[in-house]
Coordinates of C-alpha atoms and ligand atoms in Angstrom, one line a residue:
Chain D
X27 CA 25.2 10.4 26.7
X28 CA 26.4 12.3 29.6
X29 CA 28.3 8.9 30.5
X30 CA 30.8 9.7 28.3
X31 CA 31.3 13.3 29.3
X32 CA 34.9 13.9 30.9
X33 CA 33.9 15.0 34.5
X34 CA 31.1 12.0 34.9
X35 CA 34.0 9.5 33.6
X36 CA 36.6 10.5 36.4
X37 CA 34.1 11.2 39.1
X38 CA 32.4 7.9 39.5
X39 CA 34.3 4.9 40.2
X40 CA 34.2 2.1 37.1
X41 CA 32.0 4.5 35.1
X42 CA 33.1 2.7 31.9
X43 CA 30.2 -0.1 31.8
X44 CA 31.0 -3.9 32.2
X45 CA 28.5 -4.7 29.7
X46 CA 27.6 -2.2 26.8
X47 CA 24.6 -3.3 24.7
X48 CA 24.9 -1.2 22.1
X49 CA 21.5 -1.4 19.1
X50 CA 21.2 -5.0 19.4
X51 CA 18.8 -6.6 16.9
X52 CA 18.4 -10.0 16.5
X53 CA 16.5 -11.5 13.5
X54 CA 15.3 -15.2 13.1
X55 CA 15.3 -16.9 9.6
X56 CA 11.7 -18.8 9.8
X57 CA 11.0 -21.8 8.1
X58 CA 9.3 -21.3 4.7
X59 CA 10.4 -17.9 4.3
X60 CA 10.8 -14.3 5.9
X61 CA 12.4 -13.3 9.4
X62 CA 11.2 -12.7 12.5
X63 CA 12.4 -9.8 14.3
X64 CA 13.0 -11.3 17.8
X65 CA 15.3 -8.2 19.3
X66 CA 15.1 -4.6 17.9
X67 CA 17.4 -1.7 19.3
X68 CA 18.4 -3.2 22.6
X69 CA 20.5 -0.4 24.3
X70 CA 22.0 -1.5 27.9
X71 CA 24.9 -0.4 30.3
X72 CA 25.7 -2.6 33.1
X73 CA 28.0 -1.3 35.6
X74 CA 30.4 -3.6 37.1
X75 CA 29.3 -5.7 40.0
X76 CA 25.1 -4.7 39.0
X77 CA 23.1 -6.9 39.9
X78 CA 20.5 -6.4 36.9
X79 CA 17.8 -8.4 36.4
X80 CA 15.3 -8.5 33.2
X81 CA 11.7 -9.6 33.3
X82 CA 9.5 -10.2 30.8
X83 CA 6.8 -12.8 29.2
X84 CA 8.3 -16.4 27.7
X85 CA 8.9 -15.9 24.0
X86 CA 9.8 -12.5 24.1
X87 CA 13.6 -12.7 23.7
X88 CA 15.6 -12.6 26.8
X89 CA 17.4 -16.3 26.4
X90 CA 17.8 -14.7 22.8
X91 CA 19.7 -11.5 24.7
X92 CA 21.4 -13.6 27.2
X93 CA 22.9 -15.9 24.2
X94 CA 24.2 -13.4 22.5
X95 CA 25.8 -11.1 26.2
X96 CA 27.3 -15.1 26.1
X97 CA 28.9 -15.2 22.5
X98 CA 26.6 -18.4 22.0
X99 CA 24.8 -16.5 19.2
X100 CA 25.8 -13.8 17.3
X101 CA 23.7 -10.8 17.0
X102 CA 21.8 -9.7 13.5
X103 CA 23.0 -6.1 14.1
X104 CA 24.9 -3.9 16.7
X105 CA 27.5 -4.8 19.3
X106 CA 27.8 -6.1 23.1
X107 CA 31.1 -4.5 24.8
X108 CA 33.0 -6.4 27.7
X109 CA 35.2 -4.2 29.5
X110 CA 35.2 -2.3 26.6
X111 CA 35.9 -5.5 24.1
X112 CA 33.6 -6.4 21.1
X113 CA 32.1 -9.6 22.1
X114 CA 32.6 -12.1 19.5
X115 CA 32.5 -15.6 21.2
X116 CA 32.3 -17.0 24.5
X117 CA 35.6 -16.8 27.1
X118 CA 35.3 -13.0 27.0
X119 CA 34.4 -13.0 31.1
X120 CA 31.1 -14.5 30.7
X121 CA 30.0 -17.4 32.9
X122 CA 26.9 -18.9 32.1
X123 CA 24.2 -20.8 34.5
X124 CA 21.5 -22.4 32.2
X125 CA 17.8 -22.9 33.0
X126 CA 17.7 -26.8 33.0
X127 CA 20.5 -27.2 34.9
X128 CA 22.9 -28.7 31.5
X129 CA 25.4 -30.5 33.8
X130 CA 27.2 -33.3 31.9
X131 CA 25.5 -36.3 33.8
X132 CA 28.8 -38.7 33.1
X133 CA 31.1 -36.2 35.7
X134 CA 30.4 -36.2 39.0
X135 CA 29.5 -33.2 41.5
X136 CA 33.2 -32.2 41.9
X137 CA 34.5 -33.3 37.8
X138 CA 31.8 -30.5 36.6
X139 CA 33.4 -27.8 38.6
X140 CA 36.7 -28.9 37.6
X141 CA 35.4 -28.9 34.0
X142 CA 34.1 -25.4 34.4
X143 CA 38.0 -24.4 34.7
X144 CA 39.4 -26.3 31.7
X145 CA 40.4 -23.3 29.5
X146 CA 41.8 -21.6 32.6
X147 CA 46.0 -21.6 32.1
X148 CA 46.3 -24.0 35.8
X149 CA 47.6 -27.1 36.6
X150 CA 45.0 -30.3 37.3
X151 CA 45.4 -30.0 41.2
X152 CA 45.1 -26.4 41.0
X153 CA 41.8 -26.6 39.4
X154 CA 41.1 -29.2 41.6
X155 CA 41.2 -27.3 44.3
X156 CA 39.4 -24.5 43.1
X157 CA 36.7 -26.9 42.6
X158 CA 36.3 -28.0 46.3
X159 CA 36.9 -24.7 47.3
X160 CA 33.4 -23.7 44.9
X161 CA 32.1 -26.8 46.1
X162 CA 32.3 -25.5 49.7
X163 CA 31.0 -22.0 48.9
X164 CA 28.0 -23.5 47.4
X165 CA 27.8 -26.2 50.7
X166 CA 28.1 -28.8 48.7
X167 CA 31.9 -30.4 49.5
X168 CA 30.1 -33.2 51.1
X169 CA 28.2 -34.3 47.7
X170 CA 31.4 -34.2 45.3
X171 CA 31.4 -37.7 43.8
X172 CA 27.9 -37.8 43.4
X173 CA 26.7 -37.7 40.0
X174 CA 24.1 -35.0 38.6
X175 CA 21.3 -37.8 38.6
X176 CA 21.9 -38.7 42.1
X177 CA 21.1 -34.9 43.0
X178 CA 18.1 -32.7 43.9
X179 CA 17.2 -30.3 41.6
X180 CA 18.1 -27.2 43.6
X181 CA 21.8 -29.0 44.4
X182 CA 22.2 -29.3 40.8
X183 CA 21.5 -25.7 40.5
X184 CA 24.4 -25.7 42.5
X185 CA 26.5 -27.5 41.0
X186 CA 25.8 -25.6 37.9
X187 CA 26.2 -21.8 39.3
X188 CA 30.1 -23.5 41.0
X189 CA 30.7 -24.6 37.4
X190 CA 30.2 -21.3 35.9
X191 CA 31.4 -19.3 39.3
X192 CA 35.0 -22.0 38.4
X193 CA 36.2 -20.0 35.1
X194 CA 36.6 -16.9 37.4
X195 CA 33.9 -14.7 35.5
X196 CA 33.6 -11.1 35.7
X197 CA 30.1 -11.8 34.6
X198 CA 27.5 -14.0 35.6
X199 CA 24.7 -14.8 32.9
X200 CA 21.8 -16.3 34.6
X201 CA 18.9 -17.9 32.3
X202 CA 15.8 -18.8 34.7
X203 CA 18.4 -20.6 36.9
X204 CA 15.7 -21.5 39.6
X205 CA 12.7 -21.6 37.8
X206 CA 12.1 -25.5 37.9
X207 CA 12.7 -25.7 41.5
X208 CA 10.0 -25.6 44.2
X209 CA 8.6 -22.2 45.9
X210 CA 10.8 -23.1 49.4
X211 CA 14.3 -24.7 47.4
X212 CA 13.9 -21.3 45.2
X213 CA 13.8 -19.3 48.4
X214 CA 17.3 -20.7 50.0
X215 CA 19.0 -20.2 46.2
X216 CA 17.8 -16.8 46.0
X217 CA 19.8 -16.1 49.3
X218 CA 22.6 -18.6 48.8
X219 CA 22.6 -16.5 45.1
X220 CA 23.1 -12.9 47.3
X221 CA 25.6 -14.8 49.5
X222 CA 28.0 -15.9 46.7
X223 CA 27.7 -12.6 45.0
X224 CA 28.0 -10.3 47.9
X225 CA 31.2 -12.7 48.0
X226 CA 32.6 -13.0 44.7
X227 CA 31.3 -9.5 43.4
X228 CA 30.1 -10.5 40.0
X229 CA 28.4 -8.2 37.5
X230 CA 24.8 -10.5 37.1
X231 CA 22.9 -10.7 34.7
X232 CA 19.9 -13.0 35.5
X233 CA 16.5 -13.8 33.8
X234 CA 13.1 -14.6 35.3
X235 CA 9.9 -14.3 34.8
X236 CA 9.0 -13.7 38.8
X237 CA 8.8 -10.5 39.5
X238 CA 9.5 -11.2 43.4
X239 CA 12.4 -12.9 42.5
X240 CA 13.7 -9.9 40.8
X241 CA 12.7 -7.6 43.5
X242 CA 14.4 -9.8 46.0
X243 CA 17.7 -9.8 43.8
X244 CA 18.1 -6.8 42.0
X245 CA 19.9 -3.9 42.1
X246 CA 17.7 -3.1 38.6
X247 CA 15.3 -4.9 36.9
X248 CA 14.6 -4.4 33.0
X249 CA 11.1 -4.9 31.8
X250 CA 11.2 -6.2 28.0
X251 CA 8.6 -6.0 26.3
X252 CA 7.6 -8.6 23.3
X253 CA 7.2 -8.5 19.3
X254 CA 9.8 -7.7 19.1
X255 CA 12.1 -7.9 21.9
X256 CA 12.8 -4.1 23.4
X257 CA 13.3 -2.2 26.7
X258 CA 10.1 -0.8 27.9
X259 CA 11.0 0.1 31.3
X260 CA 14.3 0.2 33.1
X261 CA 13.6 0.3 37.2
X262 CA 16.2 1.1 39.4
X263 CA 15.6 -0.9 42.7
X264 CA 17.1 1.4 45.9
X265 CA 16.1 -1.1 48.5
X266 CA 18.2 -2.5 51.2
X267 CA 18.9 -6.0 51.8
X268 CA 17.5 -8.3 52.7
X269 CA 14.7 -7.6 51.1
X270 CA 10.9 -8.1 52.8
X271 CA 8.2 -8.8 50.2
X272 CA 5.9 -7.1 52.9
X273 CA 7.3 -3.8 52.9
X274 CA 5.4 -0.9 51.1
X275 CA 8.2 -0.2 49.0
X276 CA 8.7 -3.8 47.7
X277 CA 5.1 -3.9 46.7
X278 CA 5.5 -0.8 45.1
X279 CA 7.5 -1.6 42.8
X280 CA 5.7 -5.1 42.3
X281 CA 2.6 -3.1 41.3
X282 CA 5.1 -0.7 38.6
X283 CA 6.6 -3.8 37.0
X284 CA 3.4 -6.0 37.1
X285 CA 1.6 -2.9 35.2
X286 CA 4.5 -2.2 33.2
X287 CA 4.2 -6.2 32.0
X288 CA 0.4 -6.3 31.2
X289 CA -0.1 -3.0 29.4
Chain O
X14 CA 16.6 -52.2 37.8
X15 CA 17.8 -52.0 40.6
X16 CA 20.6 -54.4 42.0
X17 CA 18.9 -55.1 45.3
X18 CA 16.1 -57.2 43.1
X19 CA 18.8 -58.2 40.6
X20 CA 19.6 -61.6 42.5
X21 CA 16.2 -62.8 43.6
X22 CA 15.6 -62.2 39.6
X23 CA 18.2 -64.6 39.1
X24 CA 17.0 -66.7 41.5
X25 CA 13.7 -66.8 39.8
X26 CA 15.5 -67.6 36.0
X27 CA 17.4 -70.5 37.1
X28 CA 14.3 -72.0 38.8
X29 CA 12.9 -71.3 35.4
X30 CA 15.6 -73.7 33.8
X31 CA 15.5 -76.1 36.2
X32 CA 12.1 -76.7 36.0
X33 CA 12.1 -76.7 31.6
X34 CA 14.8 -79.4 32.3
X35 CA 13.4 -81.5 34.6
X36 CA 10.0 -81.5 32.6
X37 CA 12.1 -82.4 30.0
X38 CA 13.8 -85.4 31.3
X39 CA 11.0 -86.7 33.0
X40 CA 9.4 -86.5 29.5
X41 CA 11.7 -89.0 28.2
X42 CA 11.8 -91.3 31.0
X43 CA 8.0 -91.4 31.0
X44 CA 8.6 -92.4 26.9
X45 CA 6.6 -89.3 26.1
X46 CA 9.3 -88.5 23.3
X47 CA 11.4 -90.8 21.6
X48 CA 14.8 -90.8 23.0
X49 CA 16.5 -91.6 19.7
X50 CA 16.1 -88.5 18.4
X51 CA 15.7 -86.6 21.3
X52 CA 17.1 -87.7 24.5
X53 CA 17.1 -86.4 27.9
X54 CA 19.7 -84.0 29.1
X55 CA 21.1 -86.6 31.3
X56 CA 21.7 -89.1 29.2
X57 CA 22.4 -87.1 26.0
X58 CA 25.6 -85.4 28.0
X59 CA 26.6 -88.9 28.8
X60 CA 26.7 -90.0 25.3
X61 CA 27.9 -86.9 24.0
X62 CA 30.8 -87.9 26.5
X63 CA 31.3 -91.0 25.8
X64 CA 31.3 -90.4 21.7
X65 CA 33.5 -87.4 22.0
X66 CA 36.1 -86.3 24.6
X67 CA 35.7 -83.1 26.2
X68 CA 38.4 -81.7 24.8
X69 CA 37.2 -81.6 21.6
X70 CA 33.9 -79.7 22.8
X71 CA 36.4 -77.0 24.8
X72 CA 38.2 -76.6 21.7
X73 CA 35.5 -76.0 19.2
X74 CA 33.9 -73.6 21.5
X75 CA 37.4 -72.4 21.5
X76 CA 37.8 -71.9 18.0
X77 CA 34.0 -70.4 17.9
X78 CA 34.8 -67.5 20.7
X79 CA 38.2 -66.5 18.7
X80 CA 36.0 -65.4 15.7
X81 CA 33.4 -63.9 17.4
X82 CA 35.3 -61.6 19.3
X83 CA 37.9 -61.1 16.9
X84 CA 34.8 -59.9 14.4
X85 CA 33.2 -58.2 17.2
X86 CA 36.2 -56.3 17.6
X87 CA 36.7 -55.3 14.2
X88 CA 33.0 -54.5 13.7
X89 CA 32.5 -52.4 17.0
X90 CA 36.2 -50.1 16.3
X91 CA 34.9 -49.6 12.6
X92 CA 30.9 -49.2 13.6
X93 CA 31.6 -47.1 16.3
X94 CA 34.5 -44.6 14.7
X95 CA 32.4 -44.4 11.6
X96 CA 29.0 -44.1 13.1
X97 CA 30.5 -41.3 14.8
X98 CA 32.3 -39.3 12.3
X99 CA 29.0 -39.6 10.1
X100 CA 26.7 -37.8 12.8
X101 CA 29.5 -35.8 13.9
X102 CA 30.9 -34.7 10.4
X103 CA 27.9 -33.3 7.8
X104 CA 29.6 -34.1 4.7
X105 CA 30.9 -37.2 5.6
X106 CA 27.5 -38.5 6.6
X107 CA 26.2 -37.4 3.4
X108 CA 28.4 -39.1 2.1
X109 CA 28.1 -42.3 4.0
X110 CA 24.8 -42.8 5.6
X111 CA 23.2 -43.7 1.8
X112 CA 25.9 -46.5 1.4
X113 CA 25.2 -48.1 4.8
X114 CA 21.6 -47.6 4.4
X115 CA 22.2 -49.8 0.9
X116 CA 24.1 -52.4 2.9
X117 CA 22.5 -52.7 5.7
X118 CA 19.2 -55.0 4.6
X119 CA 21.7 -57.7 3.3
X120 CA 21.4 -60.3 5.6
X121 CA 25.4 -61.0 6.6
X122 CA 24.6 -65.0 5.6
X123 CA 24.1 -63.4 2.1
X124 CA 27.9 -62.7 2.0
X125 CA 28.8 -66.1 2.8
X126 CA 29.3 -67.0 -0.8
X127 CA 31.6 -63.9 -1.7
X128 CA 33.8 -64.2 1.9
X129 CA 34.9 -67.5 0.7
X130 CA 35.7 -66.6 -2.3
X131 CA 37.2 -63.5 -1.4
X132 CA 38.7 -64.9 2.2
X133 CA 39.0 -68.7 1.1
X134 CA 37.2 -71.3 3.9
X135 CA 39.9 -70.1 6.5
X136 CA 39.7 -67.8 9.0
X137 CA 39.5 -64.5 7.4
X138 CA 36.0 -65.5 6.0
X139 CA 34.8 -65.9 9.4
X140 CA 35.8 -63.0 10.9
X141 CA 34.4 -61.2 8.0
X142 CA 30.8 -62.1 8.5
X143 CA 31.0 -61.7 12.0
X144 CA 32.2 -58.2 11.2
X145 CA 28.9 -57.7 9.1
X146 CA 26.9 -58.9 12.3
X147 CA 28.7 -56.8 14.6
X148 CA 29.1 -53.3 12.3
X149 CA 25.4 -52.5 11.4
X150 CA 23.6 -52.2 15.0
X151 CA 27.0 -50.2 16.2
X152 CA 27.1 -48.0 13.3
X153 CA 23.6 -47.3 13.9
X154 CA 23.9 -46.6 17.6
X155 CA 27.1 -44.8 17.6
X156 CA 24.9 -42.3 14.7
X157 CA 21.7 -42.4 16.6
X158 CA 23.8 -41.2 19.8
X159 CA 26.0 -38.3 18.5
X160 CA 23.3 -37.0 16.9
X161 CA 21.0 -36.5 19.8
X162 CA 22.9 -35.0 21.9
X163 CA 21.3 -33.0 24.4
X164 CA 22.0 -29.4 22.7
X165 CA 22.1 -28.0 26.1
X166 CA 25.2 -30.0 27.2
X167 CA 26.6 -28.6 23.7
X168 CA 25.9 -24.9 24.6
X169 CA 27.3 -25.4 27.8
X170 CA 30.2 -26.9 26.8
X171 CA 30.8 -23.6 24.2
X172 CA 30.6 -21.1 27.2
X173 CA 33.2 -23.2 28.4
X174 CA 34.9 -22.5 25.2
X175 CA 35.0 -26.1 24.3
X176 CA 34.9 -26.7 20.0
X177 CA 36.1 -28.9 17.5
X178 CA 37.5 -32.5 18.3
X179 CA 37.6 -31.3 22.2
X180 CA 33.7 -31.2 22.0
X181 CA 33.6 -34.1 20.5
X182 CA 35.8 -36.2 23.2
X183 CA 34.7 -34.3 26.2
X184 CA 31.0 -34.4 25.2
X185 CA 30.1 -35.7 21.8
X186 CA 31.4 -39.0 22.5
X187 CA 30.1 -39.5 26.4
X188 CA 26.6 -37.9 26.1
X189 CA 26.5 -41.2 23.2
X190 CA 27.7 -44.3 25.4
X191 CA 24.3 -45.5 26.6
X192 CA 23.4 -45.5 22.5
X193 CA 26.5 -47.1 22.0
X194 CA 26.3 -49.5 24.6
X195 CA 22.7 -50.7 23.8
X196 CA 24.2 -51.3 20.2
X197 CA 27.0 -53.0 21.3
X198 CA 25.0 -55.8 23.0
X199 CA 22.7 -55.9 20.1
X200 CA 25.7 -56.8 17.8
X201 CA 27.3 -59.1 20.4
X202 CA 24.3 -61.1 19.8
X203 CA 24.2 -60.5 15.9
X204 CA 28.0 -61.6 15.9
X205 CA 27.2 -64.8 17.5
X206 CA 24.2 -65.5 15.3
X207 CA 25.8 -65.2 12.3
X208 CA 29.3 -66.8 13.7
X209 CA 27.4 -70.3 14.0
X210 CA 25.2 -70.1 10.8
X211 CA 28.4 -69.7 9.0
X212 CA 30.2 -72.4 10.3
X213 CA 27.2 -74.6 9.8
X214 CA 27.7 -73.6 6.3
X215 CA 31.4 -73.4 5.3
X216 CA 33.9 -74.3 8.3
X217 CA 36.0 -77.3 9.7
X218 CA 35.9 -76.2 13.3
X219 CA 33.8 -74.6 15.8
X220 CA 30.4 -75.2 17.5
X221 CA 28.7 -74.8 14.0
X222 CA 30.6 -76.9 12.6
X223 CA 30.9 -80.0 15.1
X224 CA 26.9 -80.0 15.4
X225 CA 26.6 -80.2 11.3
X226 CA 29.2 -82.3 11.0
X227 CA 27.2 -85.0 13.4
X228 CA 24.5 -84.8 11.4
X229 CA 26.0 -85.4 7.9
X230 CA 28.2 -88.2 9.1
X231 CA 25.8 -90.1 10.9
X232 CA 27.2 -89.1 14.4
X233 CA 25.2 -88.5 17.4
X234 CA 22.4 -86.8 18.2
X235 CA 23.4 -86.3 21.4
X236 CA 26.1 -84.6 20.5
X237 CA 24.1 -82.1 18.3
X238 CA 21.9 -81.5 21.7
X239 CA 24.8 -80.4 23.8
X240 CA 26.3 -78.3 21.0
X241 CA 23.1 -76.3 20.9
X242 CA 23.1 -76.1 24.4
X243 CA 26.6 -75.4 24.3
X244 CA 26.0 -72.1 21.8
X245 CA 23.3 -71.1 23.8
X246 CA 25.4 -70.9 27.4
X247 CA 28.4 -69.2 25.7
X248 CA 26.1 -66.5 24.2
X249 CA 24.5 -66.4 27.5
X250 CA 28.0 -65.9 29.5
X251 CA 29.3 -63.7 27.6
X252 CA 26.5 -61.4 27.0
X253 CA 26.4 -61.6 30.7
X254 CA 30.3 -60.3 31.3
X255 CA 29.3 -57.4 28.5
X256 CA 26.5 -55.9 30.1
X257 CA 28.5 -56.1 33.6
X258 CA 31.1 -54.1 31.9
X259 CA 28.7 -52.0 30.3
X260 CA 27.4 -51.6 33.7
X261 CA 30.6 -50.2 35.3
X262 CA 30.8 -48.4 32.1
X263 CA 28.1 -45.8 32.3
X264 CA 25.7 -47.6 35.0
X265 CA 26.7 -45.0 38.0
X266 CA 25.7 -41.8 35.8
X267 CA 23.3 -43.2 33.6
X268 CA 21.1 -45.3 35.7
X269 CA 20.1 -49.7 34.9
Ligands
ADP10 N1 17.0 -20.6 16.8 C1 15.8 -19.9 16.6 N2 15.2 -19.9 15.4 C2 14.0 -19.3 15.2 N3 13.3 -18.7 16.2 C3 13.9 -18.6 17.4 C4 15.1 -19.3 17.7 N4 15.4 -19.1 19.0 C5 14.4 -18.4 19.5 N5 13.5 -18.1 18.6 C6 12.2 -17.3 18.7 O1 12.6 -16.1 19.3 C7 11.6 -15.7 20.3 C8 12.3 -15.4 21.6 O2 12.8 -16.6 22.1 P1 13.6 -16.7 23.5 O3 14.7 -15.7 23.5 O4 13.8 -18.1 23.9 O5 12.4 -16.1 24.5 P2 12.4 -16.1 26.1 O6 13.7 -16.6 26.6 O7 12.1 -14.7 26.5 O8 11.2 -17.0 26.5 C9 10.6 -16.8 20.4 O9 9.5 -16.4 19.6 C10 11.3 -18.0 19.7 O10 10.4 -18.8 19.1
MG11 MG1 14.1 -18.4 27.8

């Protein structure tokens, strides 16, 4: 890969990807016999601070990808690189947003953060603090001894994306963070989303199956294509922010990805 | 339920009472049922007094609370530390679950025989059947819980690179309290049950006891009337101050 070469390496800044996805294959055991080939050949460079999105129908693999970016599951072949490192668990950089939410419903608003932060080498007020100050970047400072039932969905999804935003991640591993939450709730998080990471600078990786939302997001947006899981198309999204989804260009690329998904 | 209705239900239970014991007592004065073998709440607390001074009614239901709670106590630490390590441990709930599962349709009266002649009539006998009551529902519950933990608080708790016996304080143990609790009550209850049955059976003291004892020495019926209502208000009270504390327990986060 001309990547590697030595005059591309020194002329870009950060050439070396944050996350390397190197022939990842991922193979189910199914009950009464035989595997199921869920991932084949996945081959993926994320440059620090992408925004990167991937898109593609439900049951074709990408919580199965995200899992393994996360060191949740392992993969049946290949490797994912951190910075370079061999993932082989989680607490490699990776902070992980789930799609329902997963706050632990006995902690309160502010406890969660604070849990977020537990294998971080700081003292209890010290993580403490850190916690407010995510609760405040998130605009939520006001709700920290509320517990996740006595929340909204969408400040929940809060909640959630401060917890993983408190272990200090280079990396931000995103499963369908907004997809239970209503068209206008969805909106605000997608900008709220931007906000924090125009902020924070975090390499993203995030999931959907809303093209829009991708659009809006992205700096890149990864198409994969089911049975099994690969890359079919890998769309570099040169659009300013904020984003319009009425500009030609936007709806451009909505009709590329939308054709790219139902061929 | 919500606590804004929990009063006017409370409201609508003692009116509930009042009215069983008024129909009741205007039954008797009416001659509807013989008051020599059933008298009127009125009058059977007067000659309950007059027979037997309170303080023998204070210290039997003494004497009663000491082994339930001690067995309750024994039963919930044991229920809920093994009920735990069998859902969270595979090979020790292989190795355990069959042998509760053996035990567990024994009715705890069935022991009766064997505690005294294991225990003698004193109190270690006692405390052991009330440990039969109490350990089965909490065993049961504590299981039930850690095994149905919502796997999504257990992934999320690994990206926070949480394993081991921190998973299982941090989140194992939590995500089971409303199980726990709901088992807890179930073998309060249990524990009291089987407390009175064996002191009908095999005791010298205690509510069980004084109300049998009436009976085979010719005593009272009154007396047997306010024990019985006396079993049923302590159960009541107490069940009460458990599901308050089980309320500031886990109420806030879990909801009830
Ligand atoms: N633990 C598992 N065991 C067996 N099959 C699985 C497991 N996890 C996921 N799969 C299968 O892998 C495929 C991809 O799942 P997933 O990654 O969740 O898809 P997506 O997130 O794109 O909807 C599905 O067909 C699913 O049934
Ligand atoms: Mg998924």
């Amino acid at each position: 890969m001309s990547r590697t070469g030595p005059e591309r390496a020194s002329s870009a800044a950060g050439a070396a990807p944050m996350i390397d996805i190197r022939h990842v294959r991922k193979q189910f055991d199914v009950r009464g016999g035989g595997e199921a080939l869920v991932l084949d050949d996945i081959n993926l460079s994320i440059a620090a601070n992408q925004f990167l999105s991937i898109v593609g129908r439900s049951g074709c693999g990408k919580t199965t990808l995200l899992n393994i970016i996360a060191g949740l599951d392992a993969a049946s072949g290949g490797e994912v690189l951190i910075a370079g490192r061999r993932v082989v668990g989680p607490g490699q950089g990776q902070g992980m947003v789930f799609q329902q939410h997963a706050l632990f419903p006995w902690l309160t608003a502010l406890e969660n953060v604070v849990f977020g932060a537990r294998s971080l080498p700081l003292a209890k007020a010290e993580k403490i603090d850190r916690a407010r100050e995510l609760l405040q970047l998130v605009g939520l400072e006001a709700s920290a001894g509320k517990y996740p039932r006595e929340m909204s969905g969408g400040m929940q999804q809060r909640i959630a994306i401060a917890r993983a935003l408190a272990l200090d991640p280079d990396i931000l591993l995103m499963d369908e963070p907004f997809g239970a939450l209503d068209e206008l709730t969805r909106i605000e998080m997608q900008q709220e989303l931007l906000r924090i990471w125009e902020a924070r600078r975090k390499t993203v990786v995030f999931i959907t199956h809303s093209i829009g939302e991708a659009l809006t997001l992205s700096d890149r947006v990864i198409l994969l294509a089911p049975h099994p899981g690969r890359v079919a198309r890998d769309i570099a999204i040169d659009l300013p922010r904020p984003r319009s989804r009425t500009d030609r260009r936007f709806n451009e690329f909505y009709e590329q990805i939308w054709s790219g998904l139902s061929s | 339920m919500r606590s804004g209705s929990r009063m006017g239900d409370a409201m609508w239970g003692l009116a509930g009472i009042l009215i069983v014991l008024a129909a009741w007592e205007l039954a008797t004065r009416l001659g509807a049922i013989d008051p020599t073998i059933f008298p009127g709440p009125i009058a059977a607390i007067r000659s309950a007094a007059q027979r037997l001074p309170a303080s023998v009614f204070l210290d039997n239901m003494a004497w009663s609370l000491f082994r339930v709670v001690g067995g309750f106590i024994l039963g919930a630490v044991a229920g809920t530390v093994i009920g735990f390590a069998a859902g969270w441990y595979r090979g020790f709930g292989y190795f355990a679950r069959p042998l509760i599962e053996l035990l567990r349709p024994i009715p705890p009266l069935a022991w009766i025989p064997l505690a005294i002649i294991w225990f003698g009539l004193g109190e270690p006998s006692k405390f052991f059947i009330v440990f039969l009551g109490a350990f089965f529902p909490i065993v049961t519950s504590a299981y039930h819980g850690i095994t149905h933990v919502d796997p999504s608080l257990i992934r999320a708790s690994r990206s926070f690179g949480l394993k081991g016996l921190g998973m299982l304080f941090h989140v194992g143990i939590p995500a089971s309290a409303p199980d726990l609790a709901t088992g807890l009550r179930i073998g309060w209850g249990l524990s009291f049950g089987v407390l009175v049955a064996a002191e009908l059976i095999a005791a010298n003291r205690g509510l069980g006891f004084m109300i049998m004892n009436e009976r085979t020495s010719g005593g009272s019926v009154s007396v047997i009337i306010v024990g019985i209502l006396l079993i049923g208000l302590l159960n009541l009270v107490t069940d009460a101050a458990l599901a308050a504390f089980i309320r500031r327990w886990i109420g806030r986060w879990h909801g009830g």
